[in-house]
Coordinates of C-alpha atoms in Angstrom, one line a residue:
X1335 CA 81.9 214.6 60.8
X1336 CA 84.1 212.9 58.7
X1337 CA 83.1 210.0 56.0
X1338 CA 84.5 207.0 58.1
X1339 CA 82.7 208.7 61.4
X1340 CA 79.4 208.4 59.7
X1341 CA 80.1 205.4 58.1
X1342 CA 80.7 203.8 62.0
X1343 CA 77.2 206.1 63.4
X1344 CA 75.6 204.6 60.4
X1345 CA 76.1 200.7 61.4
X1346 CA 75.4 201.8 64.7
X1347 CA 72.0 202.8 64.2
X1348 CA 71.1 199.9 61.9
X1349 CA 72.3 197.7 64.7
X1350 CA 70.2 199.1 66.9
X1351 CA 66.9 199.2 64.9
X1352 CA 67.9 195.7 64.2
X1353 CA 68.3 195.1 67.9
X1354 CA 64.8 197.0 68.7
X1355 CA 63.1 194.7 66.1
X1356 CA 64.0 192.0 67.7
X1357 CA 62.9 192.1 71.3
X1358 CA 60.0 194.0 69.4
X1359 CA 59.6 190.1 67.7
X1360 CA 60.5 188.4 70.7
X1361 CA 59.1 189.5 73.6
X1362 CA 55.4 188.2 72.8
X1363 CA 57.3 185.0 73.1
X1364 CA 58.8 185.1 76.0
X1365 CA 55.8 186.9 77.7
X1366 CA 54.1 183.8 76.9
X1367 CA 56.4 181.4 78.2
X1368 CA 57.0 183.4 81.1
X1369 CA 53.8 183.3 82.2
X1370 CA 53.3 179.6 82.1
X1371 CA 55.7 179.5 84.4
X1372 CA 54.6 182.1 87.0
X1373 CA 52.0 181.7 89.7
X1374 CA 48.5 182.8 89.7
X1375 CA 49.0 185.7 92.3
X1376 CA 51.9 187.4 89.8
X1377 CA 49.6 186.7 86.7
X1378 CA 46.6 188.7 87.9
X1379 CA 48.2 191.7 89.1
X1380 CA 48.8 195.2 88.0
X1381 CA 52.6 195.3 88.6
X1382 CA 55.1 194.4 85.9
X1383 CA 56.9 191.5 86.6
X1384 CA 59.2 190.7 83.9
X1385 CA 60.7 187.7 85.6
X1386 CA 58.9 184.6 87.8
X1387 CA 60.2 185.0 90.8
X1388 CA 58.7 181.4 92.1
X1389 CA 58.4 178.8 88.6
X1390 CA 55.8 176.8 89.0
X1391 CA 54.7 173.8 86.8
X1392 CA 50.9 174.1 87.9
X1393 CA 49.6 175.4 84.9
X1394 CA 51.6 172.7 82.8
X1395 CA 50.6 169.9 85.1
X1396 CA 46.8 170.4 84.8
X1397 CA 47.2 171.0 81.5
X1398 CA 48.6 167.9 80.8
X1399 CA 46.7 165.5 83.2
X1400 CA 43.0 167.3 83.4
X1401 CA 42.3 167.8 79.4
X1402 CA 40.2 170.3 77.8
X1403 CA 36.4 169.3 77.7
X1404 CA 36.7 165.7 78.7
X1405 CA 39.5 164.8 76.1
X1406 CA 43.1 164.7 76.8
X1407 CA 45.5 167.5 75.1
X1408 CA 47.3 164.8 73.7
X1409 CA 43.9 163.9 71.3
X1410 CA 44.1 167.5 70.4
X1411 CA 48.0 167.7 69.7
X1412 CA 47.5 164.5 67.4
X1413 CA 44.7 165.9 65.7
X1414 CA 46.6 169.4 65.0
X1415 CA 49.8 166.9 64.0
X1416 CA 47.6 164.7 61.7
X1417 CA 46.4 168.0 59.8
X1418 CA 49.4 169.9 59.7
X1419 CA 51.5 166.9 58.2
X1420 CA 47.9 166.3 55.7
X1421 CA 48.2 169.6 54.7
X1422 CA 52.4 169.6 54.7
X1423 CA 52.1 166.2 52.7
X1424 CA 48.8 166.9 49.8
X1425 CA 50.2 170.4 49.3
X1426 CA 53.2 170.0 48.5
X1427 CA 52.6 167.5 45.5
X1428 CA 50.0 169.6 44.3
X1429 CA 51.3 172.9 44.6
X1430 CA 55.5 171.2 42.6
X1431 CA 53.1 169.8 40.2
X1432 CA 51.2 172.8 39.1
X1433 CA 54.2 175.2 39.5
X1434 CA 55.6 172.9 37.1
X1435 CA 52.8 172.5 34.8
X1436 CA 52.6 176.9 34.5
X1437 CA 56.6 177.2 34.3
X1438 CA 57.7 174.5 32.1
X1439 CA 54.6 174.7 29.7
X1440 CA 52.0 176.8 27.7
X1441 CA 48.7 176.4 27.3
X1442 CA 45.5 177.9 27.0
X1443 CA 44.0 179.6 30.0
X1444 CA 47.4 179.6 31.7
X1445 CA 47.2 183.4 32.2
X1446 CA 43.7 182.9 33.2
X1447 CA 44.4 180.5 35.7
X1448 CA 47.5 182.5 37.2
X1449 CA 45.4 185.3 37.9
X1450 CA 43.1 183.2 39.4
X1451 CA 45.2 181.8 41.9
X1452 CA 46.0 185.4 42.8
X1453 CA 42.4 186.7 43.4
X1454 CA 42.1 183.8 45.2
X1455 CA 45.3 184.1 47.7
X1456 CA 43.7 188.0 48.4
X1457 CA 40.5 186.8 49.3
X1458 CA 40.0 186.4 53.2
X1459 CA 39.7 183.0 55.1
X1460 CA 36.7 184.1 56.6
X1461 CA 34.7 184.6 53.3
X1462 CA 35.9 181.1 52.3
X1463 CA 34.3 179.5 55.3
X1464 CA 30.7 179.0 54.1
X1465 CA 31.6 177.7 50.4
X1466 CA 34.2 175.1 51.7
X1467 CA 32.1 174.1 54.7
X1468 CA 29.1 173.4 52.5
X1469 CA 31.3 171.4 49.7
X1470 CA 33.3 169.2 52.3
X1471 CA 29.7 168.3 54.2
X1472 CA 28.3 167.5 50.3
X1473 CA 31.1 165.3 49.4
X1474 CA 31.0 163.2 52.7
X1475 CA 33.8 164.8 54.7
X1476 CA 31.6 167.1 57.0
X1477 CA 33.3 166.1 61.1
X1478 CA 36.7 164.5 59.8
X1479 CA 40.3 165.0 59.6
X1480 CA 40.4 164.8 56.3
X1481 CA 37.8 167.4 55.5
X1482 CA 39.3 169.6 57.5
X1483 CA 42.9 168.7 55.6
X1484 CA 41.5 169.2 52.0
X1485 CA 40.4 172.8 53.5
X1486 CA 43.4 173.8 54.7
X1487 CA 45.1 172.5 51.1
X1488 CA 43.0 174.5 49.1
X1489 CA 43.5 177.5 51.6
X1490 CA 47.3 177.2 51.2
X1491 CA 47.8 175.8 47.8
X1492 CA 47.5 179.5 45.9
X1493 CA 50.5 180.2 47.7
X1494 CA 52.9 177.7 47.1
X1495 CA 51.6 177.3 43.8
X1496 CA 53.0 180.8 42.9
X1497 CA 55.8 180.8 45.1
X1498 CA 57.4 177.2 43.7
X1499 CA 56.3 178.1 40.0
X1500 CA 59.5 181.2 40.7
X1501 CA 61.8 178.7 41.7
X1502 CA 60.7 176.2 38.7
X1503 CA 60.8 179.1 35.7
X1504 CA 64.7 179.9 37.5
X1505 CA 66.4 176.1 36.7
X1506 CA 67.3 176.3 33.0
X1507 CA 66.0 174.5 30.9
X1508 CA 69.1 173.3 29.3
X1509 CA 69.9 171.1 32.8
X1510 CA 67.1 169.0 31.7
X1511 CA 68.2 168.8 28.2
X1512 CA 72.3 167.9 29.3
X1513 CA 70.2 165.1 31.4
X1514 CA 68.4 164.0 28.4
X1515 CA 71.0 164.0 26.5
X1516 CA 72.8 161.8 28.9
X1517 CA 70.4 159.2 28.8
X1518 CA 67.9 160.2 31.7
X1519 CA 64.2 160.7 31.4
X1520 CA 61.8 162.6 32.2
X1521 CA 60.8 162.0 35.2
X1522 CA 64.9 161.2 36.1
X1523 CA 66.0 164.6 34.7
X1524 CA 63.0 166.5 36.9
X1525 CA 64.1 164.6 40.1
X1526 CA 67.8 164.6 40.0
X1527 CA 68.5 167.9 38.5
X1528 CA 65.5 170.5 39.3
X1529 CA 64.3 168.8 42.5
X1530 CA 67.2 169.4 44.2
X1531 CA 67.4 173.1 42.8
X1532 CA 63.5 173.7 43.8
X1533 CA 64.2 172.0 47.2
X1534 CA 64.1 175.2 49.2
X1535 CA 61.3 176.6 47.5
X1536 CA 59.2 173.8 48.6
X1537 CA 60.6 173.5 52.6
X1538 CA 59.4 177.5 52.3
X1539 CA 55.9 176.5 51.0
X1540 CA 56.0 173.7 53.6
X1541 CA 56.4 175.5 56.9
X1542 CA 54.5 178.1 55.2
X1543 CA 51.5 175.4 54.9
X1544 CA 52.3 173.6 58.6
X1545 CA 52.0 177.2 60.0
X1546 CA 48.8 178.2 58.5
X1547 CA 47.3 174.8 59.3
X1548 CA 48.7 174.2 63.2
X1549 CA 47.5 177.5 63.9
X1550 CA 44.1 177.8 62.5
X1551 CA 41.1 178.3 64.7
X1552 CA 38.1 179.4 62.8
X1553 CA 37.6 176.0 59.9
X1554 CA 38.8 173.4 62.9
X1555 CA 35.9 175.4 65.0
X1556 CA 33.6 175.5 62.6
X1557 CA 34.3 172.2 60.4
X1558 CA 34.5 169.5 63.5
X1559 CA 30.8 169.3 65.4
X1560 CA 32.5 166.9 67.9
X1561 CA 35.0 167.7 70.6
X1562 CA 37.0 164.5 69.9
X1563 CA 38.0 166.3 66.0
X1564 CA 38.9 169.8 67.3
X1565 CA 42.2 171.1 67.0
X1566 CA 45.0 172.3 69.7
X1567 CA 43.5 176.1 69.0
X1568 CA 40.2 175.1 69.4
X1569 CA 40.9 173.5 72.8
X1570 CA 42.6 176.3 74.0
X1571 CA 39.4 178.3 73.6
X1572 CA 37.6 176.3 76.7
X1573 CA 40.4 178.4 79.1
X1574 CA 38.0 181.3 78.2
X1575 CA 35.3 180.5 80.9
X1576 CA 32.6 183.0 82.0
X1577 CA 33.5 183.0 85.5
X1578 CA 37.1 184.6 83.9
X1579 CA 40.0 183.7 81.9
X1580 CA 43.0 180.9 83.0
X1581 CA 45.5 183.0 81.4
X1582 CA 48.5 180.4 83.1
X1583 CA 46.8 177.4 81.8
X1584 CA 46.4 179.3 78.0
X1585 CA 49.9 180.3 78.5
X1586 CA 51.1 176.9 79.1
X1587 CA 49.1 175.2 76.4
X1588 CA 50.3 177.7 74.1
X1589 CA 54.0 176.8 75.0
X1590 CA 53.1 173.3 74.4
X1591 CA 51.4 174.1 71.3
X1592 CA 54.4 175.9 70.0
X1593 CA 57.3 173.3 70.6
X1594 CA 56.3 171.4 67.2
X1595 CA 56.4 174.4 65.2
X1596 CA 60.0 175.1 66.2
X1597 CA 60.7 170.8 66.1
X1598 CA 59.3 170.9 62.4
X1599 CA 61.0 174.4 61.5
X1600 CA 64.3 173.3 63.0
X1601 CA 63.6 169.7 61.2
X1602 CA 62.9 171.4 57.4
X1603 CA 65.7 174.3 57.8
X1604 CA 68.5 171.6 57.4
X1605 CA 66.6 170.0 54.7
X1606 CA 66.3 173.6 52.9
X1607 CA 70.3 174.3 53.3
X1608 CA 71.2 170.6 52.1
X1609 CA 68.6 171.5 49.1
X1610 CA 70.5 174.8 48.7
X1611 CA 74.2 172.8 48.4
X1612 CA 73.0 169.8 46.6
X1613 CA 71.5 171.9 43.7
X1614 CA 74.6 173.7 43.5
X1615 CA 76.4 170.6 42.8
X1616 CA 73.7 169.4 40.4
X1617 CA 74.1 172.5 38.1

């Protein structure tokens, strides 16, 4: 076989495995959506079938108008919205101004504290649950929103804390100093020459955060006593009855559930490439 002949069988099969990969990713998805579209007597049966062959809007439909557990899904959509965007929001101030803090400065404990953040990011949710739960109910913010934001912020912080602090320790230092030089301060220099480099760093840590917090099923259980706080996951859990599963209602609320995540991915991945250009022209 000559060189350019396993050159062309070399693309081929990375194509391929790309290809493979794909549907691999993919088809969960469109399993999912599929289904909420497909009527009850091709959900529960034992043949594969790929494709609805009658779409139905049933399982939307009831859905939409019956609720989950005497509450509208529209309470628990606003309720997943209000935390995401919390958690989106805090974080993200938090998390620049710490990865700030540990790039731009030194100080005592800084080595400490970076480790810390890492032991912290390996630890599992689940063995977080019992600490966090008892200090949100002992500062007041046991069966609210807002507890339940301030959980997922400390949950997610670690993480964009150490990835923002890369993108902060790679602007040079001498941008700042040119700025300062020209007349800007501090705060001037940080926001119109680093903030535009460190701009995709922090969209990264954002959908990262919105992600981990729109999702989440165990601290919205666990954190809100009342039906009227839980979360889109938690809602979804009520489909599991013990008389048997509503797998097209599930289905369908888990397409529903998933349409902001693209919206608010599709939203911050223009933001991230205008970040990406207008730190170019900065430096």
């Amino acid at each position: 076989m000559t060189p350019l002949a396993r050159k062309r069988l070399g693309k081929v099969l990375l194509n391929t495995a790309g290809v493979l990969v794909f549907l691999y990713a993919v088809f969960p998805v469109y399993w999912m959506v599929s289904t909420g579209f497909k009527e009850n007597d091709q959900i529960f049966t034992t043949e594969f079938i790929p494709f609805p062959t009658h779409f139905t809007f049933e399982h939307f439909e009831r859905v939409l108008t019956e609720g989950v557990a005497n509450n509208s899904i529209w309470l628990y959509m606003r309720n997943s919205a209000i935390v995401a965007l919390g958690t989106v929001l805090i974080g993200s101030v938090f998390a620049l101004l710490s990865a700030t803090a540990i790039a731009r400065f030194r100080f005592k404990g800084r080595g400490l504290f970076l480790v810390t953040l890492l032991v912290v990011q390996m630890l599992p949710a689940e063995g977080l649950l019992i600490p966090l739960y008892m200090m949100v109910k002992r500062v007041g913010l046991g069966d609210q929103l807002l507890g339940l934001i301030v959980t997922q912020v400390a949950l997610t912080l670690p993480f964009g804390v150490w990835m923002l602090r890369t993108f902060v320790a790679a602007v040079p230092k001498s941008l700042e100093e040119a700025a300062w030089i020209d007349g800007a301060g501090r705060m001037t220099a940080f926001w119109r020459v680093v903030f535009p480099l460190v701009a995709p760093g922090l969209v990264a840590t954002s959908i990262f955060s919105f992600i981990t917090a729109w999702n989440d099923l165990v601290f919205a259980l666990y954190l809100m006593s009342g039906s009227e706080g839980y979360t889109m996951p938690v809602a979804l859990q009520y489909y599991f009855g013990q008389k048997g599963v509503d797998w097209g209602a599930i289905m369908a609320g888990s397409t529903l559930m998933t349409l902001p995540v693209v919206i608010f991915f599709l939203f911050v991945q223009r933001r991230m490439v205008s970040g990406l250009v207008a730190g170019a022209v900065k430096g």
